[in-house]
Amino acid sequence: MSVIDQIRRKAKERLMRVVLPEGDEPRTVEAAAEVAREGLARPILLGDPQKVAAAAAARGADITGIEVIDPENSEQAARYTAALYELRKAKGLTEEAAGRLVSDPMYYGIMMVKLGDADGLVSGAVHTTGDMLRPALQIIKTRPGMKVVSSSFLMDCPNKSLGENGLLVYADCVVMPCPTAEELAHIAVAAADTARTLCGIEEPKVALLSFSTKGSAKHELVDKVQQATQIAHQLAPELLLDGEMQMDAALIPEIGASKAPGSPVAGHANVLIFPDLQAGNIGYKITQRIGGAECFAVLQGLAKPCNDLSRGCSAEDIVNTVAITAVQAQAVT
Ligand code: ACO
Protein backbone atom coordinates (compact mmCIF):
# COMPACT_ATOMS: atom_id res chain seq x y z
CA MET A 1 0.00 0.00 0.00
CA SER A 2 1.34 3.49 -0.88
CA VAL A 3 2.20 5.86 1.95
CA ILE A 4 -0.72 8.15 1.14
CA ASP A 5 -3.18 5.22 1.14
CA GLN A 6 -1.85 4.22 4.57
CA ILE A 7 -2.31 7.78 5.82
CA ARG A 8 -5.84 8.02 4.42
CA ARG A 9 -6.74 4.73 6.10
CA LYS A 10 -5.35 5.95 9.44
CA ALA A 11 -7.17 9.29 9.17
CA LYS A 12 -10.50 7.44 9.07
CA GLU A 13 -9.83 5.71 12.40
CA ARG A 14 -10.58 8.83 14.47
CA LEU A 15 -12.25 11.86 12.88
CA MET A 16 -10.36 15.11 13.44
CA ARG A 17 -11.68 18.63 12.74
CA VAL A 18 -9.59 20.29 10.02
CA VAL A 19 -10.25 23.96 9.21
CA LEU A 20 -9.79 25.25 5.65
CA PRO A 21 -9.43 29.08 5.71
CA GLU A 22 -9.63 29.33 1.90
CA GLY A 23 -13.25 28.12 2.12
CA ASP A 24 -14.58 29.84 -0.98
CA GLU A 25 -11.75 28.63 -3.23
CA PRO A 26 -13.14 26.10 -5.75
CA ARG A 27 -10.51 23.33 -5.34
CA THR A 28 -10.79 23.66 -1.56
CA VAL A 29 -14.57 23.32 -1.59
CA GLU A 30 -14.35 20.29 -3.86
CA ALA A 31 -11.71 18.77 -1.56
CA ALA A 32 -13.86 19.41 1.55
CA ALA A 33 -16.77 17.55 -0.05
CA GLU A 34 -14.48 14.61 -0.85
CA VAL A 35 -12.95 14.61 2.66
CA ALA A 36 -16.44 14.48 4.22
CA ARG A 37 -17.69 11.87 1.72
CA GLU A 38 -14.72 9.56 2.39
CA GLY A 39 -14.78 10.18 6.17
CA LEU A 40 -11.14 11.33 6.30
CA ALA A 41 -11.85 14.25 8.66
CA ARG A 42 -14.54 16.75 9.62
CA PRO A 43 -13.76 19.71 7.35
CA ILE A 44 -14.69 23.26 8.38
CA LEU A 45 -14.82 25.87 5.61
CA LEU A 46 -14.19 29.56 6.38
CA GLY A 47 -15.70 32.28 4.21
CA ASP A 48 -18.85 34.09 3.18
CA PRO A 49 -21.48 31.28 3.03
CA GLN A 50 -22.90 32.61 -0.25
CA LYS A 51 -19.47 32.54 -1.90
CA VAL A 52 -18.77 29.09 -0.49
CA ALA A 53 -22.11 27.82 -1.84
CA ALA A 54 -21.41 29.41 -5.25
CA ALA A 55 -17.97 27.76 -5.43
CA ALA A 56 -19.52 24.41 -4.48
CA ALA A 57 -22.21 24.74 -7.15
CA ALA A 58 -19.62 25.69 -9.80
CA ARG A 59 -17.59 22.57 -8.96
CA GLY A 60 -20.61 20.29 -8.54
CA ALA A 61 -19.53 19.60 -4.96
CA ASP A 62 -22.03 18.45 -2.33
CA ILE A 63 -21.22 20.31 0.87
CA THR A 64 -24.41 19.38 2.71
CA GLY A 65 -23.59 18.94 6.41
CA ILE A 66 -20.19 20.66 6.20
CA GLU A 67 -19.77 23.48 8.70
CA VAL A 68 -19.21 26.89 7.09
CA ILE A 69 -18.11 29.81 9.30
CA ASP A 70 -17.93 33.43 8.21
CA PRO A 71 -15.09 35.10 10.18
CA GLU A 72 -16.63 38.51 9.49
CA ASN A 73 -19.91 37.56 11.21
CA SER A 74 -18.87 35.10 13.85
CA GLU A 75 -20.00 34.74 17.45
CA GLN A 76 -16.48 33.61 18.36
CA ALA A 77 -14.74 36.70 16.93
CA ALA A 78 -14.66 38.58 20.25
CA ARG A 79 -13.23 35.55 22.08
CA TYR A 80 -10.56 35.02 19.43
CA THR A 81 -9.70 38.73 19.38
CA ALA A 82 -9.21 38.81 23.16
CA ALA A 83 -7.04 35.69 23.07
CA LEU A 84 -4.96 36.94 20.14
CA TYR A 85 -4.45 40.30 21.84
CA GLU A 86 -3.24 38.56 25.02
CA LEU A 87 -0.85 36.37 23.02
CA ARG A 88 0.68 39.17 20.97
CA LYS A 89 0.33 42.38 23.02
CA ALA A 90 3.93 42.09 24.21
CA LYS A 91 4.89 42.20 20.52
CA GLY A 92 3.00 45.50 20.10
CA LEU A 93 -0.35 44.17 18.81
CA THR A 94 -3.26 46.44 19.79
CA GLU A 95 -6.78 45.16 20.52
CA GLU A 96 -8.07 46.94 17.42
CA ALA A 97 -5.41 45.33 15.21
CA ALA A 98 -6.17 41.92 16.76
CA GLY A 99 -9.84 42.39 15.79
CA ARG A 100 -8.86 43.18 12.20
CA LEU A 101 -6.61 40.10 12.04
CA VAL A 102 -9.34 37.81 13.37
CA SER A 103 -11.65 38.85 10.51
CA ASP A 104 -8.97 37.46 8.15
CA PRO A 105 -9.83 33.75 7.60
CA MET A 106 -6.17 32.71 7.95
CA TYR A 107 -5.84 34.20 11.45
CA TYR A 108 -9.38 33.10 12.36
CA GLY A 109 -8.47 29.52 11.42
CA ILE A 110 -5.21 29.65 13.35
CA MET A 111 -7.11 30.92 16.43
CA MET A 112 -9.63 28.05 16.07
CA VAL A 113 -6.72 25.60 16.24
CA LYS A 114 -5.01 27.49 19.06
CA LEU A 115 -8.16 27.51 21.21
CA GLY A 116 -9.12 23.90 20.41
CA ASP A 117 -12.13 24.62 18.17
CA ALA A 118 -10.34 22.76 15.36
CA ASP A 119 -7.63 20.09 15.50
CA GLY A 120 -5.59 21.22 12.49
CA LEU A 121 -5.48 23.61 9.54
CA VAL A 122 -4.71 23.34 5.82
CA SER A 123 -4.15 26.38 3.63
CA GLY A 124 -2.03 27.64 0.74
CA ALA A 125 -4.06 27.08 -2.44
CA VAL A 126 -4.17 30.89 -2.67
CA HIS A 127 -1.85 32.18 0.06
CA THR A 128 1.96 31.99 -0.14
CA THR A 129 3.99 29.75 2.16
CA GLY A 130 5.05 32.80 4.21
CA ASP A 131 1.42 34.04 4.60
CA MET A 132 0.48 30.69 6.05
CA LEU A 133 3.62 30.02 8.07
CA ARG A 134 3.97 33.37 9.84
CA PRO A 135 0.70 33.23 11.85
CA ALA A 136 1.28 29.55 12.62
CA LEU A 137 4.77 30.32 13.93
CA GLN A 138 3.61 33.37 15.89
CA ILE A 139 0.48 31.86 17.45
CA ILE A 140 0.54 28.05 17.43
CA LYS A 141 4.28 27.99 18.26
CA THR A 142 6.53 24.95 18.63
CA ARG A 143 5.54 21.91 20.61
CA PRO A 144 7.24 21.35 23.98
CA GLY A 145 10.90 20.33 23.64
CA MET A 146 11.08 21.37 20.00
CA LYS A 147 13.19 24.41 19.16
CA VAL A 148 12.05 25.03 15.58
CA VAL A 149 9.28 24.43 13.11
CA SER A 150 10.51 22.79 9.93
CA SER A 151 9.19 20.50 7.19
CA SER A 152 9.53 16.97 5.92
CA PHE A 153 8.75 15.61 2.49
CA LEU A 154 7.51 12.04 2.29
CA MET A 155 9.15 10.75 -0.90
CA ASP A 156 7.54 7.63 -2.36
CA CYS A 157 10.22 6.46 -4.83
CA PRO A 158 9.73 3.97 -7.68
CA ASN A 159 13.01 2.26 -6.65
CA LYS A 160 11.75 0.07 -3.82
CA SER A 161 15.28 -0.92 -2.75
CA LEU A 162 15.78 2.57 -1.28
CA GLY A 163 14.87 3.53 2.29
CA GLU A 164 11.80 1.82 3.70
CA ASN A 165 10.50 -0.06 0.67
CA GLY A 166 11.03 3.03 -1.52
CA LEU A 167 9.86 5.50 1.10
CA LEU A 168 12.24 8.25 2.25
CA VAL A 169 11.65 11.23 4.54
CA TYR A 170 13.55 14.39 3.52
CA ALA A 171 14.01 17.42 5.83
CA ASP A 172 14.02 20.40 5.79
CA CYS A 173 12.86 21.39 2.32
CA VAL A 174 10.57 24.39 3.03
CA VAL A 175 11.09 26.42 6.19
CA MET A 176 14.57 27.14 7.60
CA PRO A 177 16.93 28.74 5.07
CA CYS A 178 20.13 28.33 7.07
CA PRO A 179 19.76 26.28 10.28
CA THR A 180 22.43 26.35 12.98
CA ALA A 181 23.90 23.04 14.17
CA GLU A 182 21.41 22.98 17.06
CA GLU A 183 18.47 23.76 14.78
CA LEU A 184 19.61 21.05 12.36
CA ALA A 185 19.67 18.56 15.24
CA HIS A 186 16.07 19.49 16.13
CA ILE A 187 15.06 19.09 12.46
CA ALA A 188 16.59 15.57 12.51
CA VAL A 189 14.66 14.56 15.64
CA ALA A 190 11.41 16.04 14.28
CA ALA A 191 11.83 14.22 10.95
CA ALA A 192 12.30 10.90 12.78
CA ASP A 193 9.05 11.60 14.62
CA THR A 194 7.30 12.37 11.31
CA ALA A 195 8.61 9.06 9.90
CA ARG A 196 7.04 7.21 12.85
CA THR A 197 3.76 9.15 13.06
CA LEU A 198 2.91 9.48 9.39
CA CYS A 199 4.82 6.73 7.60
CA GLY A 200 4.53 3.99 10.21
CA ILE A 201 8.33 3.56 10.10
CA GLU A 202 8.95 1.89 13.46
CA GLU A 203 12.71 2.34 13.41
CA PRO A 204 13.74 5.55 11.66
CA LYS A 205 17.37 5.51 10.48
CA VAL A 206 18.45 9.12 10.22
CA ALA A 207 21.41 10.29 8.11
CA LEU A 208 22.71 13.86 8.34
CA LEU A 209 23.93 14.58 4.83
CA SER A 210 27.00 16.41 3.64
CA PHE A 211 29.52 16.37 0.81
CA SER A 212 31.81 14.51 3.24
CA THR A 213 31.55 11.09 4.89
CA LYS A 214 33.05 10.68 8.36
CA GLY A 215 35.74 13.33 7.95
CA SER A 216 36.66 12.58 4.31
CA ALA A 217 36.60 16.36 3.68
CA LYS A 218 37.45 19.25 5.99
CA HIS A 219 35.34 22.41 5.84
CA GLU A 220 33.33 24.58 8.20
CA LEU A 221 30.12 23.38 6.48
CA VAL A 222 31.11 19.79 7.35
CA ASP A 223 31.88 20.87 10.95
CA LYS A 224 28.30 22.14 11.27
CA VAL A 225 26.82 18.76 10.26
CA GLN A 226 29.18 16.93 12.65
CA GLN A 227 28.11 19.21 15.51
CA ALA A 228 24.44 18.74 14.61
CA THR A 229 24.95 14.95 14.75
CA GLN A 230 26.42 15.19 18.25
CA ILE A 231 23.61 17.43 19.48
CA ALA A 232 20.95 15.16 17.96
CA HIS A 233 22.49 12.18 19.80
CA GLN A 234 22.10 14.12 23.05
CA LEU A 235 18.50 15.11 22.22
CA ALA A 236 17.44 11.56 21.28
CA PRO A 237 20.00 9.01 22.49
CA GLU A 238 17.79 6.06 21.50
CA LEU A 239 17.49 7.16 17.86
CA LEU A 240 19.49 5.39 15.11
CA LEU A 241 21.19 8.48 13.72
CA ASP A 242 24.56 9.12 12.11
CA GLY A 243 26.52 11.69 10.15
CA GLU A 244 28.07 13.36 8.45
CA MET A 245 27.67 11.30 5.31
CA GLN A 246 27.16 11.61 1.58
CA MET A 247 23.88 10.68 -0.05
CA ASP A 248 25.29 7.48 -1.62
CA ALA A 249 26.81 6.35 1.68
CA ALA A 250 23.42 6.91 3.34
CA LEU A 251 21.40 4.93 0.79
CA ILE A 252 23.50 2.23 -0.86
CA PRO A 253 24.50 -0.70 1.42
CA GLU A 254 27.89 -1.46 -0.24
CA ILE A 255 28.91 2.20 -0.32
CA GLY A 256 27.74 2.74 3.26
CA ALA A 257 29.75 -0.31 4.39
CA SER A 258 32.91 0.92 2.67
CA LYS A 259 32.69 4.65 3.51
CA ALA A 260 31.17 4.40 7.01
CA PRO A 261 31.90 0.91 8.37
CA GLY A 262 30.07 0.12 11.60
CA SER A 263 27.50 2.89 11.14
CA PRO A 264 24.00 1.85 12.30
CA VAL A 265 22.51 3.95 9.52
CA ALA A 266 24.83 4.08 6.50
CA GLY A 267 23.49 2.19 3.51
CA HIS A 268 20.02 1.80 5.08
CA ALA A 269 18.89 5.35 5.89
CA ASN A 270 15.19 6.11 5.55
CA VAL A 271 15.31 9.71 6.89
CA LEU A 272 17.67 12.14 5.14
CA ILE A 273 18.56 15.49 6.73
CA PHE A 274 19.86 18.16 4.35
CA PRO A 275 22.34 20.72 5.69
CA ASP A 276 20.32 23.75 4.56
CA LEU A 277 17.19 24.78 2.67
CA GLN A 278 18.90 25.19 -0.70
CA ALA A 279 20.13 21.58 -0.59
CA GLY A 280 16.80 20.27 0.77
CA ASN A 281 14.55 22.10 -1.66
CA ILE A 282 16.72 21.21 -4.67
CA GLY A 283 17.09 17.63 -3.42
CA TYR A 284 13.36 16.93 -3.15
CA LYS A 285 12.66 18.44 -6.57
CA ILE A 286 15.40 16.30 -8.19
CA THR A 287 13.93 13.18 -6.56
CA GLN A 288 10.44 14.18 -7.71
CA ARG A 289 11.18 15.38 -11.25
CA ILE A 290 14.10 13.17 -12.29
CA GLY A 291 13.62 10.25 -9.92
CA GLY A 292 9.85 10.04 -10.47
CA ALA A 293 8.96 10.03 -6.77
CA GLU A 294 5.51 11.03 -5.51
CA CYS A 295 5.96 13.55 -2.73
CA PHE A 296 3.89 14.92 0.14
CA ALA A 297 4.89 17.94 2.23
CA VAL A 298 4.27 18.27 5.97
CA LEU A 299 5.16 20.86 8.58
CA GLN A 300 6.65 19.42 11.77
CA GLY A 301 7.49 20.79 15.20
CA LEU A 302 4.30 22.87 15.62
CA ALA A 303 2.31 22.37 18.82
CA LYS A 304 -0.74 21.57 16.63
CA PRO A 305 -0.69 20.61 12.96
CA CYS A 306 -1.00 23.22 10.22
CA ASN A 307 0.00 22.38 6.66
CA ASP A 308 0.77 24.37 3.58
CA LEU A 309 -0.32 23.67 0.00
CA SER A 310 1.35 24.59 -3.25
CA ARG A 311 -0.62 27.24 -5.14
CA GLY A 312 -0.66 24.86 -8.13
CA CYS A 313 -2.32 22.12 -6.06
CA SER A 314 -5.25 20.01 -7.24
CA ALA A 315 -8.36 19.19 -5.17
CA GLU A 316 -6.84 15.71 -4.68
CA ASP A 317 -3.64 17.26 -3.24
CA ILE A 318 -5.80 19.16 -0.73
CA VAL A 319 -7.65 15.96 0.25
CA ASN A 320 -4.28 14.25 0.85
CA THR A 321 -2.98 17.17 2.92
CA VAL A 322 -6.15 17.15 5.04
CA ALA A 323 -5.62 13.41 5.67
CA ILE A 324 -1.98 14.05 6.65
CA THR A 325 -3.06 16.86 9.00
CA ALA A 326 -5.72 14.64 10.55
CA VAL A 327 -3.18 11.88 11.30
CA GLN A 328 -0.77 14.44 12.81
CA ALA A 329 -3.68 15.75 14.91
CA GLN A 330 -4.51 12.24 16.15
CA ALA A 331 -0.98 12.05 17.55
CA VAL A 332 -1.35 15.24 19.63
CA THR A 333 -5.05 15.16 20.53
N1 ACO B 1 10.44 27.83 13.96
C1 ACO B 1 9.80 28.40 15.00
N2 ACO B 1 9.53 29.73 15.05
C2 ACO B 1 9.96 30.48 14.01
C3 ACO B 1 10.65 29.96 12.92
C4 ACO B 1 10.88 28.55 12.91
N3 ACO B 1 11.50 27.93 11.89
N4 ACO B 1 10.93 30.96 12.03
C5 ACO B 1 10.43 32.09 12.58
N5 ACO B 1 9.84 31.80 13.77
C6 ACO B 1 9.10 32.70 14.64
C7 ACO B 1 9.95 33.83 15.18
O1 ACO B 1 10.56 33.48 16.38
C8 ACO B 1 8.92 34.92 15.34
O2 ACO B 1 8.17 34.70 16.53
P1 ACO B 1 7.71 35.95 17.42
O3 ACO B 1 7.05 36.93 16.48
O4 ACO B 1 6.76 35.37 18.42
O5 ACO B 1 8.97 36.51 18.01
C9 ACO B 1 7.94 34.68 14.19
O6 ACO B 1 8.10 33.30 13.84
C10 ACO B 1 8.21 35.52 12.98
O7 ACO B 1 9.60 35.46 12.75
P2 ACO B 1 10.35 36.24 11.60
O8 ACO B 1 11.82 36.12 11.78
O9 ACO B 1 9.76 37.61 11.49
O10 ACO B 1 10.00 35.32 10.41
P3 ACO B 1 9.64 35.75 8.98
O11 ACO B 1 8.22 36.13 9.01
O12 ACO B 1 10.60 36.71 8.44
O13 ACO B 1 9.88 34.36 8.22
C11 ACO B 1 9.44 32.24 7.39
C12 ACO B 1 9.51 33.10 8.64
C13 ACO B 1 8.29 32.69 6.53
C14 ACO B 1 9.21 30.80 7.75
C15 ACO B 1 10.83 32.35 6.65
O14 ACO B 1 11.77 31.61 7.36
C16 ACO B 1 10.78 31.88 5.23
O15 ACO B 1 10.40 32.65 4.34
N6 ACO B 1 11.22 30.63 4.96
C17 ACO B 1 11.31 30.12 3.62
C18 ACO B 1 9.92 29.79 3.07
C19 ACO B 1 10.02 29.46 1.62
O16 ACO B 1 9.94 30.35 0.79
N7 ACO B 1 10.24 28.16 1.32
C20 ACO B 1 10.50 27.65 -0.01
C21 ACO B 1 9.32 27.56 -0.90
S1 ACO B 1 8.13 26.38 -0.48
C22 ACO B 1 8.32 25.00 -1.49
O17 ACO B 1 9.18 24.88 -2.27
C23 ACO B 1 7.36 23.87 -1.29
Coordinates of N, CA and C and ligand atoms in Angstrom, one line a residue, residues 88 91 129-130 133-134 137-138 141-142 147-150 153 173-177 277 281 284-285 297 308 310, ligand 1:
R88 N -0.3 38.4 21.8 CA 0.7 39.2 21.0 C 0.8 40.6 21.5
K91 N 4.2 41.9 21.8 CA 4.9 42.2 20.5 C 4.4 43.5 19.9
T129 N 3.5 30.5 1.0 CA 4.0 29.7 2.2 C 4.2 30.7 3.4
G130 N 4.8 31.9 3.1 CA 5.1 32.8 4.2 C 3.8 33.3 4.9
L133 N 2.7 30.4 7.0 CA 3.6 30.0 8.1 C 3.7 31.0 9.2
R134 N 3.7 32.3 8.8 CA 4.0 33.4 9.8 C 3.0 33.3 11.0
L137 N 3.6 30.2 13.1 CA 4.8 30.3 13.9 C 4.5 31.3 15.1
Q138 N 3.8 32.4 14.8 CA 3.6 33.4 15.9 C 2.6 32.9 16.9
K141 N 3.0 28.2 17.6 CA 4.3 28.0 18.3 C 4.7 26.5 18.2
T142 N 6.0 26.3 18.7 CA 6.5 25.0 18.6 C 6.0 24.1 19.8
K147 N 12.7 23.0 19.3 CA 13.2 24.4 19.2 C 12.7 25.1 17.9
V148 N 12.5 24.4 16.8 CA 12.1 25.0 15.6 C 10.9 24.3 14.9
V149 N 10.2 25.0 14.1 CA 9.3 24.4 13.1 C 10.0 24.2 11.8
S150 N 9.8 23.1 11.2 CA 10.5 22.8 9.9 C 9.6 21.9 9.1
F153 N 9.4 16.1 3.7 CA 8.8 15.6 2.5 C 8.8 14.1 2.5
C173 N 12.9 21.0 3.7 CA 12.9 21.4 2.3 C 12.1 22.7 2.1
V174 N 11.5 23.2 3.2 CA 10.6 24.4 3.0 C 10.9 25.6 4.0
V175 N 11.2 25.3 5.2 CA 11.1 26.4 6.2 C 12.4 27.2 6.5
M176 N 13.4 26.5 7.0 CA 14.6 27.1 7.6 C 15.7 27.3 6.6
P177 N 15.9 28.5 6.1 CA 16.9 28.7 5.1 C 18.3 28.3 5.5
L277 N 18.4 24.8 3.5 CA 17.2 24.8 2.7 C 17.5 24.7 1.2
N281 N 15.6 21.8 -0.7 CA 14.6 22.1 -1.7 C 15.0 21.6 -3.0
Y284 N 14.7 17.6 -3.0 CA 13.4 16.9 -3.1 C 12.9 17.1 -4.6
K285 N 13.2 18.2 -5.2 CA 12.7 18.4 -6.6 C 13.4 17.5 -7.6
A297 N 4.2 17.0 1.3 CA 4.9 17.9 2.2 C 4.1 18.0 3.6
D308 N 0.8 23.4 4.7 CA 0.8 24.4 3.6 C 0.6 23.6 2.3
S310 N 0.7 23.8 -2.2 CA 1.3 24.6 -3.3 C 0.2 25.3 -4.0
Ligands
ACO1 N1 10.4 27.8 14.0 C1 9.8 28.4 15.0 N2 9.5 29.7 15.0 C2 10.0 30.5 14.0 C3 10.7 30.0 12.9 C4 10.9 28.5 12.9 N3 11.5 27.9 11.9 N4 10.9 31.0 12.0 C5 10.4 32.1 12.6 N5 9.8 31.8 13.8 C6 9.1 32.7 14.6 C7 9.9 33.8 15.2 O1 10.6 33.5 16.4 C8 8.9 34.9 15.3 O2 8.2 34.7 16.5 P1 7.7 35.9 17.4 O3 7.0 36.9 16.5 O4 6.8 35.4 18.4 O5 9.0 36.5 18.0 C9 7.9 34.7 14.2 O6 8.1 33.3 13.8 C10 8.2 35.5 13.0 O7 9.6 35.5 12.8 P2 10.3 36.2 11.6 O8 11.8 36.1 11.8 O9 9.8 37.6 11.5 O10 10.0 35.3 10.4 P3 9.6 35.8 9.0 O11 8.2 36.1 9.0 O12 10.6 36.7 8.4 O13 9.9 34.4 8.2 C11 9.4 32.2 7.4 C12 9.5 33.1 8.6 C13 8.3 32.7 6.5 C14 9.2 30.8 7.7 C15 10.8 32.4 6.7 O14 11.8 31.6 7.4 C16 10.8 31.9 5.2 O15 10.4 32.7 4.3 N6 11.2 30.6 5.0 C17 11.3 30.1 3.6 C18 9.9 29.8 3.1 C19 10.0 29.5 1.6 O16 9.9 30.4 0.8 N7 10.2 28.2 1.3 C20 10.5 27.7 0.0 C21 9.3 27.6 -0.9 S1 8.1 26.4 -0.5 C22 8.3 25.0 -1.5 O17 9.2 24.9 -2.3 C23 7.4 23.9 -1.3

